[in-house]
mmCIF file of C-alpha atoms in Angstrom:
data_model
loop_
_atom_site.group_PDB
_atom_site.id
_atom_site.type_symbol
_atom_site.label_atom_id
_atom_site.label_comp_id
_atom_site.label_asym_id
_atom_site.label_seq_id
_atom_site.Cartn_x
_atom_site.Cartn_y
_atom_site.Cartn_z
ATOM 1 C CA UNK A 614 4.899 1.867 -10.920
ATOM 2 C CA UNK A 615 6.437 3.742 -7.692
ATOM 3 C CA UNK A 616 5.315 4.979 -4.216
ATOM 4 C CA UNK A 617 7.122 7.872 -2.193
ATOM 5 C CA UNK A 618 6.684 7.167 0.818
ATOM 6 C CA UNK A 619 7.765 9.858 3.462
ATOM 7 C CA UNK A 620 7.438 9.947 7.310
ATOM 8 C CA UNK A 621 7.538 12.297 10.078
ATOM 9 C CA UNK A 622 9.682 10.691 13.305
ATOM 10 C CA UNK A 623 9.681 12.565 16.758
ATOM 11 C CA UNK A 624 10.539 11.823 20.076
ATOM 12 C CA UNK A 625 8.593 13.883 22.886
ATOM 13 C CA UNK A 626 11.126 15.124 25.369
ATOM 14 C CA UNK A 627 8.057 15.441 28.308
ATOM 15 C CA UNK A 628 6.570 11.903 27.865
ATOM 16 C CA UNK A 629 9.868 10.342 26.250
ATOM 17 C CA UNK A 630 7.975 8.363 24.180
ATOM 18 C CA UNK A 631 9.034 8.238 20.026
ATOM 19 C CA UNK A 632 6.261 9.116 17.327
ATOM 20 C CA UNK A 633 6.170 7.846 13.777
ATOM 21 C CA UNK A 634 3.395 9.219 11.294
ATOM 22 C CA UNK A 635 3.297 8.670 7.347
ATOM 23 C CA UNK A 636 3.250 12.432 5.968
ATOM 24 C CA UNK A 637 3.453 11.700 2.817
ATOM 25 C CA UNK A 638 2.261 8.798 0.269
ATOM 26 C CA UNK A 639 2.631 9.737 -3.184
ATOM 27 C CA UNK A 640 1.862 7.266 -6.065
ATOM 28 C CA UNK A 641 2.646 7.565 -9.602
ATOM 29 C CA UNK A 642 -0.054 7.613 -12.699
ATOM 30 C CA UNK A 643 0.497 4.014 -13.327
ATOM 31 C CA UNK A 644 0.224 2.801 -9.430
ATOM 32 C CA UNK A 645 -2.928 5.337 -9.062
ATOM 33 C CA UNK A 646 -4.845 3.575 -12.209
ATOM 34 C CA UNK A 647 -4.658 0.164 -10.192
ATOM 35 C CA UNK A 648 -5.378 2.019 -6.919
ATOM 36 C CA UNK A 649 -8.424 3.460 -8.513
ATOM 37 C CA UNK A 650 -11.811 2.710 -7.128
ATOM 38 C CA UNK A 651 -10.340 0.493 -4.350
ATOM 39 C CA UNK A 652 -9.111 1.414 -1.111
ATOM 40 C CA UNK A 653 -6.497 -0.943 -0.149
ATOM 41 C CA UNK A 654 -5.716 -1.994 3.496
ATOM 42 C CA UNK A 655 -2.232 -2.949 5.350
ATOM 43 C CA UNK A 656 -2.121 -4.108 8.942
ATOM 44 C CA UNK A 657 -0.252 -2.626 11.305
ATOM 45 C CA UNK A 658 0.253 -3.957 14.737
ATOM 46 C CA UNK A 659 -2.577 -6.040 14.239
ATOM 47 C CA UNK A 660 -4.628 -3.690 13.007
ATOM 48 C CA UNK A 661 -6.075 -3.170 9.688
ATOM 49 C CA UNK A 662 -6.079 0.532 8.466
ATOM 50 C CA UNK A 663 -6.920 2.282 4.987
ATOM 51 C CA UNK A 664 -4.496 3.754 3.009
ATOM 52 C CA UNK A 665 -6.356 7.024 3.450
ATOM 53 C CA UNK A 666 -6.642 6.497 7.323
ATOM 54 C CA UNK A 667 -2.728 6.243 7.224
ATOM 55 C CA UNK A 668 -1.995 9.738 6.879
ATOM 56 C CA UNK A 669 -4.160 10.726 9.594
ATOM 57 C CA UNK A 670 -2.643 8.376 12.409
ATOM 58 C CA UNK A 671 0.606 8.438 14.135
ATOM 59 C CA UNK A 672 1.861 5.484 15.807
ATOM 60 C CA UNK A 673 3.769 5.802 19.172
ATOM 61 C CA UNK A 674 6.745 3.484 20.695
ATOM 62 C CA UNK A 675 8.371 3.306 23.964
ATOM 63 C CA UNK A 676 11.705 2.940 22.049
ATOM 64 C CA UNK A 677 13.775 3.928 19.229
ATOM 65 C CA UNK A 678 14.233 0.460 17.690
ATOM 66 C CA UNK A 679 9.957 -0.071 18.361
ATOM 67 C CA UNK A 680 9.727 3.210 16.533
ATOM 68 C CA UNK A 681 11.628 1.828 13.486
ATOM 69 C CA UNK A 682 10.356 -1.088 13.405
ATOM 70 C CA UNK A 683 6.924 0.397 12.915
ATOM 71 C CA UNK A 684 8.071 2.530 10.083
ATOM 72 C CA UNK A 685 9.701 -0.824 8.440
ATOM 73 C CA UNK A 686 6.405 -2.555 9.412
ATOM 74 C CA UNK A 687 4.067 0.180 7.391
ATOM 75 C CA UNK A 688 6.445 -0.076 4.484
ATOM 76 C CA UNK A 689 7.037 -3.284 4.375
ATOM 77 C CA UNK A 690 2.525 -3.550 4.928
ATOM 78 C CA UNK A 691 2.722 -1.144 1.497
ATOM 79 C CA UNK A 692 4.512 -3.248 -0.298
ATOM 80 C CA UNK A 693 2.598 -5.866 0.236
ATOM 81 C CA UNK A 694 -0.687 -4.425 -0.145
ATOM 82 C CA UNK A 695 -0.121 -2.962 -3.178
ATOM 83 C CA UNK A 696 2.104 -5.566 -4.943
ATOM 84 C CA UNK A 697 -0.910 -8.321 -4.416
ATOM 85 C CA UNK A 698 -3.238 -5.706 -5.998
ATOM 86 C CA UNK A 699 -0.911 -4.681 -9.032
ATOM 87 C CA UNK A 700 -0.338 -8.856 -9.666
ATOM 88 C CA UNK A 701 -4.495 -8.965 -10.090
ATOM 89 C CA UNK A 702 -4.751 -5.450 -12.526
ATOM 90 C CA UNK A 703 -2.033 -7.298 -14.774
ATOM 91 C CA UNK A 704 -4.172 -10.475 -14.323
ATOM 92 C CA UNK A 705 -7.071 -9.021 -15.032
ATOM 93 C CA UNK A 706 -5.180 -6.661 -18.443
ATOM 94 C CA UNK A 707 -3.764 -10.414 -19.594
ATOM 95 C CA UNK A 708 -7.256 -11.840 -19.687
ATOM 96 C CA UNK A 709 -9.693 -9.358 -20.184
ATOM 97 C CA UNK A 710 -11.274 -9.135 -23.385
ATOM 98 C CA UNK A 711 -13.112 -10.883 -25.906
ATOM 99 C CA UNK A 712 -12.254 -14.531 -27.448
ATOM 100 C CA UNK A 713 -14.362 -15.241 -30.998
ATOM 101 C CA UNK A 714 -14.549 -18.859 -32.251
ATOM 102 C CA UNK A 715 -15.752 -19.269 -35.461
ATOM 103 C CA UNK A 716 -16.542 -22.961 -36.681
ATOM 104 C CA UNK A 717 -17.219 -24.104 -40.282
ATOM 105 C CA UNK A 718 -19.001 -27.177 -39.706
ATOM 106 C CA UNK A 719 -17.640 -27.891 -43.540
ATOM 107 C CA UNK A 720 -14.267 -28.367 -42.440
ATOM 108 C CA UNK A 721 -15.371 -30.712 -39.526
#
């Protein structure tokens, strides 16, 4: 299962402020079956945000290293996300299915 994850980093001459934004978040077939039908949240800066909300928003710092560590942040808010939601699909593949007991009260 893998993610691409690619942003878009700017720093406005006029306001001299820095801008992060997530262009890009690309899953593969595996990691999109587990996404499937849910729409996973990550907080960032205390906020909690969809993963299709993501693309739309950029963030903005007052510095470099604030900018950064907003784009570690969203990663690192990925990972987690997504990791605690793969660990329940493979939970939920180990266990789901059907059990049969069959008793011969003969035997007993």
């Amino acid at each position: 299962m893998k993610m691409r994850l690619v942003f878009d980093k700017e720093y406005d001459i006029v306001t001299g402020k820095y801008r992060v934004r997530v262009r890009e978040l690309d899953l593969d077939d595996e990691l999109k079956a587990v996404v499937d039908g849910f729409e996973p949240t990550v907080k960032i800066r205390g906020e909690e945000i969809g993963l299709s909300e993501l693309l739309d928003r950029s963030f903005e710092s007052p510095t470099r290293e604030d900018a950064e560590k907003t784009m570690g942040e969203i990663r690192g808010a990925l990972i987690e996300a997504l990791s605690a939601l793969i660990a329940r699909f493979k939970e939920a593949q180990n266990f789901n299915g059907s059990v049969v007991y069959e008793i011969d009260f003969n035997e007993l």
